[in-house]
C-alpha positions as YAML, in Angstrom:
chain: A
units: angstrom
residues:
- id: 1
  name: UNK
  ca: [0.00, 0.00, 0.00]
- id: 2
  name: UNK
  ca: [1.34, 3.43, -0.88]
- id: 3
  name: UNK
  ca: [1.77, 5.96, 1.85]
- id: 4
  name: UNK
  ca: [-1.07, 8.41, 2.33]
- id: 5
  name: UNK
  ca: [-2.43, 10.63, 5.07]
- id: 6
  name: UNK
  ca: [-4.68, 7.67, 5.94]
- id: 7
  name: UNK
  ca: [-1.70, 5.45, 6.86]
- id: 8
  name: UNK
  ca: [0.38, 7.74, 9.09]
- id: 9
  name: UNK
  ca: [2.48, 4.94, 10.56]
- id: 10
  name: UNK
  ca: [4.02, 4.18, 7.18]
- id: 11
  name: UNK
  ca: [5.65, 7.61, 7.28]
- id: 12
  name: UNK
  ca: [7.61, 6.90, 10.49]
- id: 13
  name: UNK
  ca: [9.03, 3.51, 9.55]
- id: 14
  name: UNK
  ca: [12.21, 5.19, 8.34]
- id: 15
  name: UNK
  ca: [12.97, 6.25, 11.92]
- id: 16
  name: UNK
  ca: [13.65, 2.64, 12.84]
- id: 17
  name: UNK
  ca: [16.46, 2.25, 10.30]
- id: 18
  name: UNK
  ca: [17.90, 5.77, 10.51]
- id: 19
  name: UNK
  ca: [21.62, 6.34, 11.18]
- id: 20
  name: UNK
  ca: [22.29, 6.10, 14.89]
- id: 21
  name: UNK
  ca: [19.68, 3.45, 15.68]
- id: 22
  name: UNK
  ca: [21.75, 0.86, 17.58]
- id: 23
  name: UNK
  ca: [21.65, -2.84, 16.83]
- id: 24
  name: UNK
  ca: [21.09, -3.22, 20.57]
- id: 25
  name: UNK
  ca: [20.01, -0.37, 22.81]
- id: 26
  name: UNK
  ca: [21.18, 0.35, 26.34]
- id: 27
  name: UNK
  ca: [17.64, -0.23, 27.61]
- id: 28
  name: UNK
  ca: [17.33, -3.69, 26.04]
- id: 29
  name: UNK
  ca: [17.56, -6.74, 28.28]
- id: 30
  name: UNK
  ca: [18.32, -10.40, 27.64]
- id: 31
  name: UNK
  ca: [15.27, -12.53, 26.87]
- id: 32
  name: UNK
  ca: [14.54, -16.19, 27.51]
- id: 33
  name: UNK
  ca: [15.52, -18.76, 24.92]
- id: 34
  name: UNK
  ca: [12.61, -19.66, 22.61]
- id: 35
  name: UNK
  ca: [10.48, -22.67, 23.51]
- id: 36
  name: UNK
  ca: [9.25, -23.36, 19.98]
- id: 37
  name: UNK
  ca: [10.83, -25.44, 17.25]
- id: 38
  name: UNK
  ca: [14.14, -24.06, 16.01]
- id: 39
  name: UNK
  ca: [15.37, -24.08, 12.42]
- id: 40
  name: UNK
  ca: [12.07, -24.42, 10.59]
- id: 41
  name: UNK
  ca: [11.77, -22.81, 7.19]
- id: 42
  name: UNK
  ca: [10.03, -19.60, 6.28]
- id: 43
  name: UNK
  ca: [6.40, -19.69, 5.16]
- id: 44
  name: UNK
  ca: [6.20, -22.07, 2.17]
- id: 45
  name: UNK
  ca: [5.70, -20.30, -1.17]
- id: 46
  name: UNK
  ca: [2.70, -22.53, -1.82]
- id: 47
  name: UNK
  ca: [0.82, -20.95, 1.09]
- id: 48
  name: UNK
  ca: [-1.66, -18.14, 0.32]
- id: 49
  name: UNK
  ca: [-0.34, -14.58, 0.40]
- id: 50
  name: UNK
  ca: [3.15, -13.17, 0.37]
- id: 51
  name: UNK
  ca: [4.64, -14.44, 3.62]
- id: 52
  name: UNK
  ca: [6.45, -11.67, 5.51]
- id: 53
  name: UNK
  ca: [5.81, -9.30, 2.58]
- id: 54
  name: UNK
  ca: [2.01, -9.34, 3.01]
- id: 55
  name: UNK
  ca: [1.84, -6.44, 5.46]
- id: 56
  name: UNK
  ca: [4.04, -3.96, 7.27]
- id: 57
  name: UNK
  ca: [3.35, -4.77, 10.90]
- id: 58
  name: UNK
  ca: [4.35, -4.55, 14.53]
- id: 59
  name: UNK
  ca: [4.34, -8.07, 15.98]
- id: 60
  name: UNK
  ca: [4.50, -9.58, 19.48]
- id: 61
  name: UNK
  ca: [3.72, -12.85, 21.20]
- id: 62
  name: UNK
  ca: [3.67, -14.55, 24.56]
- id: 63
  name: UNK
  ca: [6.76, -16.67, 25.30]
- id: 64
  name: UNK
  ca: [8.90, -14.27, 23.24]
- id: 65
  name: UNK
  ca: [9.84, -10.93, 24.78]
- id: 66
  name: UNK
  ca: [11.17, -9.52, 21.54]
- id: 67
  name: UNK
  ca: [8.98, -7.13, 19.58]
- id: 68
  name: UNK
  ca: [9.39, -7.21, 15.80]
- id: 69
  name: UNK
  ca: [8.87, -4.55, 13.15]
- id: 70
  name: UNK
  ca: [8.28, -6.13, 9.75]
- id: 71
  name: UNK
  ca: [8.46, -4.09, 6.53]
- id: 72
  name: UNK
  ca: [8.86, -5.07, 2.87]
- id: 73
  name: UNK
  ca: [9.30, -8.72, 3.75]
- id: 74
  name: UNK
  ca: [12.03, -8.22, 6.34]
- id: 75
  name: UNK
  ca: [12.38, -7.76, 10.07]
- id: 76
  name: UNK
  ca: [13.90, -4.29, 10.11]
- id: 77
  name: UNK
  ca: [13.92, -3.63, 13.88]
- id: 78
  name: UNK
  ca: [13.58, -5.52, 17.16]
- id: 79
  name: UNK
  ca: [13.53, -4.64, 20.85]
- id: 80
  name: UNK
  ca: [14.23, -7.10, 23.68]
- id: 81
  name: UNK
  ca: [12.44, -6.17, 26.91]
- id: 82
  name: UNK
  ca: [13.85, -8.80, 29.29]
- id: 83
  name: UNK
  ca: [12.91, -12.14, 30.76]
- id: 84
  name: UNK
  ca: [9.58, -13.07, 32.32]
- id: 85
  name: UNK
  ca: [5.95, -12.76, 31.21]
- id: 86
  name: UNK
  ca: [4.35, -11.54, 28.92]
- id: 87
  name: UNK
  ca: [3.56, -9.35, 25.92]
- id: 88
  name: UNK
  ca: [-0.17, -8.99, 25.32]
- id: 89
  name: UNK
  ca: [-0.79, -5.53, 23.84]
- id: 90
  name: UNK
  ca: [1.26, -3.14, 21.73]
- id: 91
  name: UNK
  ca: [0.71, 0.02, 19.67]
- id: 92
  name: UNK
  ca: [2.94, 2.21, 17.52]
- id: 93
  name: UNK
  ca: [2.02, 5.89, 17.82]
- id: 94
  name: UNK
  ca: [2.25, 8.47, 15.05]
- id: 95
  name: UNK
  ca: [5.63, 9.73, 16.30]
- id: 96
  name: UNK
  ca: [7.03, 6.20, 16.01]
- id: 97
  name: UNK
  ca: [7.12, 5.50, 19.75]
- id: 98
  name: UNK
  ca: [5.73, 2.14, 20.81]
- id: 99
  name: UNK
  ca: [3.64, 1.60, 23.95]
- id: 100
  name: UNK
  ca: [3.21, -1.91, 25.28]
- id: 101
  name: UNK
  ca: [2.14, -4.06, 28.24]
- id: 102
  name: UNK
  ca: [4.44, -6.65, 29.80]
- id: 103
  name: UNK
  ca: [2.16, -8.22, 32.48]
- id: 104
  name: UNK
  ca: [4.07, -6.82, 35.46]
- id: 105
  name: UNK
  ca: [4.85, -3.44, 33.90]
- id: 106
  name: UNK
  ca: [4.13, -1.26, 30.89]
- id: 107
  name: UNK
  ca: [6.41, 0.93, 28.84]
- id: 108
  name: UNK
  ca: [7.09, 3.19, 25.88]
- id: 109
  name: UNK
  ca: [10.14, 2.76, 23.65]
- id: 110
  name: UNK
  ca: [11.43, 5.04, 20.89]
- id: 111
  name: UNK
  ca: [12.64, 3.96, 17.45]
- id: 112
  name: UNK
  ca: [16.22, 4.48, 18.67]
- id: 113
  name: UNK
  ca: [15.52, 1.99, 21.47]
- id: 114
  name: UNK
  ca: [15.25, 4.33, 24.46]
- id: 115
  name: UNK
  ca: [12.73, 3.38, 27.14]
- id: 116
  name: UNK
  ca: [11.18, 6.81, 27.79]
- id: 117
  name: UNK
  ca: [8.35, 5.70, 30.08]
- id: 118
  name: UNK
  ca: [7.90, 2.80, 32.45]
- id: 119
  name: UNK
  ca: [4.86, 2.08, 34.61]
- id: 120
  name: UNK
  ca: [5.26, -0.45, 37.41]
- id: 121
  name: UNK
  ca: [2.27, -2.03, 39.11]
- id: 122
  name: UNK
  ca: [1.75, -3.40, 42.60]
- id: 123
  name: UNK
  ca: [2.38, -6.81, 44.08]
- id: 124
  name: UNK
  ca: [-0.08, -9.49, 42.93]
- id: 125
  name: UNK
  ca: [-1.24, -7.24, 40.09]
- id: 126
  name: UNK
  ca: [-0.99, -7.62, 36.30]
- id: 127
  name: UNK
  ca: [-1.44, -5.40, 33.25]
- id: 128
  name: UNK
  ca: [-2.38, -6.90, 29.87]
- id: 129
  name: UNK
  ca: [-4.15, -3.92, 28.22]
- id: 130
  name: UNK
  ca: [-2.51, -0.97, 26.49]
- id: 131
  name: UNK
  ca: [-4.39, 1.49, 24.26]
- id: 132
  name: UNK
  ca: [-3.29, 5.00, 23.25]
- id: 133
  name: UNK
  ca: [-6.06, 7.59, 23.58]
- id: 134
  name: UNK
  ca: [-4.13, 10.54, 22.14]
- id: 135
  name: UNK
  ca: [-0.51, 11.67, 21.84]
- id: 136
  name: UNK
  ca: [0.21, 11.42, 25.59]
- id: 137
  name: UNK
  ca: [-2.53, 9.39, 27.29]
- id: 138
  name: UNK
  ca: [-2.89, 5.62, 27.43]
- id: 139
  name: UNK
  ca: [-5.56, 3.32, 28.83]
- id: 140
  name: UNK
  ca: [-4.56, 0.32, 30.93]
- id: 141
  name: UNK
  ca: [-6.49, -2.12, 33.07]
- id: 142
  name: UNK
  ca: [-4.79, -3.39, 36.21]
- id: 143
  name: UNK
  ca: [-5.82, -6.96, 37.01]
- id: 144
  name: UNK
  ca: [-6.09, -6.86, 40.80]
- id: 145
  name: UNK
  ca: [-8.52, -7.19, 43.71]
- id: 146
  name: UNK
  ca: [-10.45, -5.19, 42.72]
- id: 147
  name: UNK
  ca: [-9.40, -4.60, 39.09]
- id: 148
  name: UNK
  ca: [-9.25, -1.00, 37.93]
- id: 149
  name: UNK
  ca: [-9.16, 0.96, 34.70]
- id: 150
  name: UNK
  ca: [-6.57, 3.72, 34.62]
- id: 151
  name: UNK
  ca: [-5.65, 6.44, 32.16]
- id: 152
  name: UNK
  ca: [-2.08, 7.66, 32.49]
- id: 153
  name: UNK
  ca: [-0.25, 10.61, 30.94]
- id: 154
  name: UNK
  ca: [3.00, 9.07, 29.74]
- id: 155
  name: UNK
  ca: [4.77, 12.44, 29.68]
- id: 156
  name: UNK
  ca: [4.05, 13.25, 33.35]
- id: 157
  name: UNK
  ca: [3.20, 9.76, 34.69]
- id: 158
  name: UNK
  ca: [0.06, 11.34, 36.20]
- id: 159
  name: UNK
  ca: [-2.97, 9.06, 36.57]
- id: 160
  name: UNK
  ca: [-5.75, 11.22, 35.11]
- id: 161
  name: UNK
  ca: [-8.56, 8.67, 35.52]
- id: 162
  name: UNK
  ca: [-9.00, 5.64, 37.77]
- id: 163
  name: UNK
  ca: [-12.08, 3.54, 38.42]
- id: 164
  name: UNK
  ca: [-12.75, 0.09, 39.82]
- id: 165
  name: UNK
  ca: [-14.03, -2.42, 37.27]
- id: 166
  name: UNK
  ca: [-16.97, -4.55, 38.53]
- id: 167
  name: UNK
  ca: [-15.81, -8.10, 39.14]
- id: 168
  name: UNK
  ca: [-17.01, -11.25, 40.92]
- id: 169
  name: UNK
  ca: [-13.86, -12.03, 42.87]
- id: 170
  name: UNK
  ca: [-15.64, -14.84, 44.72]
- id: 171
  name: UNK
  ca: [-16.06, -16.77, 41.47]
- id: 172
  name: UNK
  ca: [-12.58, -16.01, 40.13]
- id: 173
  name: UNK
  ca: [-9.85, -15.44, 42.70]
- id: 174
  name: UNK
  ca: [-6.90, -15.55, 40.29]
- id: 175
  name: UNK
  ca: [-6.21, -12.06, 38.90]
- id: 176
  name: UNK
  ca: [-4.46, -13.56, 35.86]
- id: 177
  name: UNK
  ca: [-7.79, -14.62, 34.40]
- id: 178
  name: UNK
  ca: [-9.56, -11.29, 34.74]
- id: 179
  name: UNK
  ca: [-8.90, -9.27, 31.56]
- id: 180
  name: UNK
  ca: [-6.74, -9.18, 28.45]
- id: 181
  name: UNK
  ca: [-7.72, -6.73, 25.68]
- id: 182
  name: UNK
  ca: [-9.91, -4.09, 27.34]
- id: 183
  name: UNK
  ca: [-10.79, -1.20, 24.95]
- id: 184
  name: UNK
  ca: [-12.20, 2.33, 24.88]
- id: 185
  name: UNK
  ca: [-14.58, 2.97, 21.97]
- id: 186
  name: UNK
  ca: [-15.06, 6.12, 19.90]
- id: 187
  name: UNK
  ca: [-18.10, 6.87, 22.09]
- id: 188
  name: UNK
  ca: [-15.98, 6.98, 25.28]
- id: 189
  name: UNK
  ca: [-17.37, 3.69, 26.52]
- id: 190
  name: UNK
  ca: [-15.38, 0.68, 27.67]
- id: 191
  name: UNK
  ca: [-15.51, -2.84, 26.22]
- id: 192
  name: UNK
  ca: [-14.54, -5.32, 28.94]
- id: 193
  name: UNK
  ca: [-13.96, -8.96, 27.89]
- id: 194
  name: UNK
  ca: [-14.18, -11.00, 31.11]
- id: 195
  name: UNK
  ca: [-11.85, -13.87, 30.29]
- id: 196
  name: UNK
  ca: [-12.85, -16.14, 33.18]
- id: 197
  name: UNK
  ca: [-16.43, -14.93, 33.62]
- id: 198
  name: UNK
  ca: [-17.38, -15.71, 30.00]
- id: 199
  name: UNK
  ca: [-18.91, -12.40, 28.97]
- id: 200
  name: UNK
  ca: [-18.22, -9.08, 27.27]
- id: 201
  name: UNK
  ca: [-19.69, -6.01, 28.92]
- id: 202
  name: UNK
  ca: [-19.85, -2.45, 27.61]
- id: 203
  name: UNK
  ca: [-19.77, 0.25, 30.30]
- id: 204
  name: UNK
  ca: [-19.94, 3.99, 30.37]
- id: 205
  name: UNK
  ca: [-17.09, 5.77, 32.17]
- id: 206
  name: UNK
  ca: [-18.95, 5.49, 35.49]
- id: 207
  name: UNK
  ca: [-19.23, 1.73, 34.87]
- id: 208
  name: UNK
  ca: [-22.94, 1.59, 34.34]
- id: 209
  name: UNK
  ca: [-23.81, -1.36, 32.07]
- id: 210
  name: UNK
  ca: [-24.76, -0.45, 28.50]
- id: 211
  name: UNK
  ca: [-24.57, -3.83, 26.75]
- id: 212
  name: UNK
  ca: [-23.64, -7.41, 27.59]
- id: 213
  name: UNK
  ca: [-22.93, -10.56, 25.62]
- id: 214
  name: UNK
  ca: [-22.23, -14.07, 26.91]
- id: 215
  name: UNK
  ca: [-19.38, -15.99, 25.26]
- id: 216
  name: UNK
  ca: [-16.77, -18.52, 26.42]
- id: 217
  name: UNK
  ca: [-13.42, -17.09, 27.54]
- id: 218
  name: UNK
  ca: [-13.35, -13.87, 25.50]
- id: 219
  name: UNK
  ca: [-9.72, -12.86, 25.01]
- id: 220
  name: UNK
  ca: [-10.41, -9.67, 23.06]
- id: 221
  name: UNK
  ca: [-13.36, -7.52, 22.02]
- id: 222
  name: UNK
  ca: [-13.27, -4.77, 19.40]
- id: 223
  name: UNK
  ca: [-16.01, -2.27, 18.51]
- id: 224
  name: UNK
  ca: [-16.04, -2.16, 14.72]
- id: 225
  name: UNK
  ca: [-16.73, 0.89, 12.58]
- id: 226
  name: UNK
  ca: [-20.10, -0.64, 11.63]
- id: 227
  name: UNK
  ca: [-21.15, -0.67, 15.30]
- id: 228
  name: UNK
  ca: [-20.86, -4.43, 15.75]
- id: 229
  name: UNK
  ca: [-18.45, -6.08, 18.18]
- id: 230
  name: UNK
  ca: [-15.76, -8.55, 17.10]
- id: 231
  name: UNK
  ca: [-14.83, -11.04, 19.83]
- id: 232
  name: UNK
  ca: [-12.21, -13.78, 20.01]
- id: 233
  name: UNK
  ca: [-13.15, -16.75, 22.18]
- id: 234
  name: UNK
  ca: [-10.40, -19.02, 23.47]
- id: 235
  name: UNK
  ca: [-12.70, -21.80, 24.61]
- id: 236
  name: UNK
  ca: [-14.88, -21.74, 21.47]
- id: 237
  name: UNK
  ca: [-11.80, -21.43, 19.21]
- id: 238
  name: UNK
  ca: [-13.70, -18.81, 17.26]
- id: 239
  name: UNK
  ca: [-13.82, -15.17, 16.21]
- id: 240
  name: UNK
  ca: [-17.39, -13.88, 16.24]
- id: 241
  name: UNK
  ca: [-19.00, -10.62, 15.12]
- id: 242
  name: UNK
  ca: [-22.24, -9.75, 16.92]
- id: 243
  name: UNK
  ca: [-24.62, -6.81, 16.61]
- id: 244
  name: UNK
  ca: [-26.24, -4.72, 19.34]
- id: 245
  name: UNK
  ca: [-29.05, -7.27, 19.62]
- id: 246
  name: UNK
  ca: [-26.56, -10.07, 20.33]
- id: 247
  name: UNK
  ca: [-27.16, -11.68, 16.94]
- id: 248
  name: UNK
  ca: [-24.21, -13.36, 15.24]
- id: 249
  name: UNK
  ca: [-23.63, -11.67, 11.88]
- id: 250
  name: UNK
  ca: [-20.29, -13.34, 11.06]
- id: 251
  name: UNK
  ca: [-18.14, -16.01, 12.65]
- id: 252
  name: UNK
  ca: [-15.17, -18.15, 11.81]
- id: 253
  name: UNK
  ca: [-14.17, -21.16, 13.87]
- id: 254
  name: UNK
  ca: [-10.63, -22.45, 13.69]
- id: 255
  name: UNK
  ca: [-11.89, -25.85, 12.62]
- id: 256
  name: UNK
  ca: [-13.28, -24.22, 9.46]
- id: 257
  name: UNK
  ca: [-9.75, -23.41, 8.29]
- id: 258
  name: UNK
  ca: [-8.03, -25.93, 6.02]
- id: 259
  name: UNK
  ca: [-6.14, -28.40, 8.21]
- id: 260
  name: UNK
  ca: [-2.64, -27.34, 7.20]
- id: 261
  name: UNK
  ca: [-3.45, -23.67, 7.94]
- id: 262
  name: UNK
  ca: [-5.36, -24.32, 11.16]
- id: 263
  name: UNK
  ca: [-4.26, -22.22, 14.12]
- id: 264
  name: UNK
  ca: [-3.49, -23.73, 17.50]
- id: 265
  name: UNK
  ca: [-5.77, -21.32, 19.37]
- id: 266
  name: UNK
  ca: [-7.44, -17.91, 19.32]
- id: 267
  name: UNK
  ca: [-6.08, -14.77, 20.95]
- id: 268
  name: UNK
  ca: [-6.51, -11.34, 19.34]
- id: 269
  name: UNK
  ca: [-7.70, -10.33, 15.88]
- id: 270
  name: UNK
  ca: [-7.64, -7.38, 13.47]
- id: 271
  name: UNK
  ca: [-10.43, -6.30, 11.15]
- id: 272
  name: UNK
  ca: [-8.91, -4.60, 8.09]
- id: 273
  name: UNK
  ca: [-10.56, -1.76, 6.23]
- id: 274
  name: UNK
  ca: [-11.10, -4.05, 3.22]
- id: 275
  name: UNK
  ca: [-13.26, -6.29, 5.43]
- id: 276
  name: UNK
  ca: [-10.73, -9.08, 5.86]
- id: 277
  name: UNK
  ca: [-9.92, -10.38, 9.33]
- id: 278
  name: UNK
  ca: [-6.48, -11.39, 10.61]
- id: 279
  name: UNK
  ca: [-6.53, -14.10, 13.29]
- id: 280
  name: UNK
  ca: [-3.61, -14.20, 15.75]
- id: 281
  name: UNK
  ca: [-2.34, -17.30, 17.54]
- id: 282
  name: UNK
  ca: [0.49, -18.43, 19.78]
- id: 283
  name: UNK
  ca: [0.92, -21.20, 17.22]
- id: 284
  name: UNK
  ca: [1.13, -24.16, 19.61]
- id: 285
  name: UNK
  ca: [4.86, -23.67, 20.22]
- id: 286
  name: UNK
  ca: [5.85, -23.77, 16.58]
- id: 287
  name: UNK
  ca: [3.59, -26.54, 15.31]
- id: 288
  name: UNK
  ca: [0.89, -24.40, 13.63]
- id: 289
  name: UNK
  ca: [0.82, -21.04, 11.80]
- id: 290
  name: UNK
  ca: [0.92, -17.74, 13.66]
- id: 291
  name: UNK
  ca: [-1.37, -15.58, 11.49]
- id: 292
  name: UNK
  ca: [-4.20, -16.26, 9.06]
- id: 293
  name: UNK
  ca: [-6.07, -13.62, 7.05]
- id: 294
  name: UNK
  ca: [-9.56, -14.49, 5.81]
- id: 295
  name: UNK
  ca: [-12.11, -12.68, 3.67]
- id: 296
  name: UNK
  ca: [-15.73, -12.15, 4.78]
- id: 297
  name: UNK
  ca: [-16.47, -15.30, 2.77]
- id: 298
  name: UNK
  ca: [-13.84, -17.14, 4.87]
- id: 299
  name: UNK
  ca: [-11.42, -17.59, 2.00]
- id: 300
  name: UNK
  ca: [-7.85, -17.83, 3.31]
- id: 301
  name: UNK
  ca: [-5.77, -15.17, 1.54]
- id: 302
  name: UNK
  ca: [-2.67, -15.13, 3.77]
- id: 303
  name: UNK
  ca: [-0.98, -17.57, 6.08]
- id: 304
  name: UNK
  ca: [2.13, -16.68, 8.10]
- id: 305
  name: UNK
  ca: [3.98, -19.76, 9.29]
- id: 306
  name: UNK
  ca: [7.49, -18.47, 9.92]
- id: 307
  name: UNK
  ca: [9.13, -19.88, 13.04]
- id: 308
  name: UNK
  ca: [12.55, -19.23, 11.60]
- id: 309
  name: UNK
  ca: [12.18, -15.45, 11.92]
- id: 310
  name: UNK
  ca: [9.34, -14.90, 14.41]
- id: 311
  name: UNK
  ca: [7.83, -16.28, 17.59]
- id: 312
  name: UNK
  ca: [4.18, -16.61, 18.65]
- id: 313
  name: UNK
  ca: [1.63, -14.01, 17.48]
- id: 314
  name: UNK
  ca: [-0.42, -12.81, 20.40]
- id: 315
  name: UNK
  ca: [-1.05, -9.49, 18.65]
- id: 316
  name: UNK
  ca: [-0.18, -7.52, 15.52]
- id: 317
  name: UNK
  ca: [-0.67, -3.92, 14.49]
- id: 318
  name: UNK
  ca: [-1.02, -3.64, 10.72]
- id: 319
  name: UNK
  ca: [0.83, -0.46, 9.79]
- id: 320
  name: UNK
  ca: [-0.26, -0.26, 6.13]
- id: 321
  name: UNK
  ca: [-3.98, -0.31, 7.00]
- id: 322
  name: UNK
  ca: [-5.74, 3.08, 7.25]
- id: 323
  name: UNK
  ca: [-6.48, 4.54, 10.68]
- id: 324
  name: UNK
  ca: [-5.15, 6.85, 13.37]
- id: 325
  name: UNK
  ca: [-3.88, 4.73, 16.30]
- id: 326
  name: UNK
  ca: [-4.38, 7.64, 18.72]
- id: 327
  name: UNK
  ca: [-8.12, 7.95, 18.03]
- id: 328
  name: UNK
  ca: [-10.11, 5.23, 19.83]
- id: 329
  name: UNK
  ca: [-12.19, 3.20, 17.44]
- id: 330
  name: UNK
  ca: [-10.36, 4.06, 14.23]
- id: 331
  name: UNK
  ca: [-8.19, 0.93, 14.32]
- id: 332
  name: UNK
  ca: [-10.28, -2.20, 14.57]
- id: 333
  name: UNK
  ca: [-7.97, -4.21, 16.82]
...
């Protein structure tokens, strides 16, 4: 895709390969050795799509604490954030800085590999959500007792909004299973996928219930531009689009994919502006593909199965797809 005002992130990719960007930055830390198969080949040419050349993208996955920037079929930049768990959410901003969650902390790194913001959380707490709201503010959800939604100014580290998130802590005592991909919508409402309580709830900013949908182990929920909600279900091994009435208007189950392209599980997803959907998976430790792109008719048009270059795919940000990442609701991920 050619660069236009609609794809602002394509215009900052050059920052990552500019003179002075170190091969390894002072703020990088050693990561754990990979647990997936080593030495496998790149995506076979017979697979649909163009392999690593299909999209420019920012790419992360659990069990691999290296973030990858892929452009024109190559990994042009990486950042190692240290040992431990786990990447779940990541966004490149229009200035090229990248904000991310790392389970026990969150951060912001520049293209020249400087960690310019770090947010530590308390004991027995976790953070799996990261969403930019504008140039300086980000939304996070702290899994805790009780869990809480926070908005932080990354320039000042000031918490500008904080509110408890309703939660049945008697039913689920483990904070790890509370939330993954919590999102603010363009209408300043929150979409809360309750991973262990098997529901997605939309709240206003005072946490009054607006809408609710029951679904098994929702890992992520995205409010689409058409007003529907796209949900990935770990237990159902499915990605489902539902309308305001709770009616299913589109769904793909992993078992519908051709066997050799079938993902090992469902985590996050991306709805592209052309209507296609990219499904993300940890890839069963190197035994199944990481990404699959399907059309609305469920035709597979791209499969990424590259354990030589990349690790698991918990989440991707497609940089060549239109949308402003600092405007909630513009990017359907």
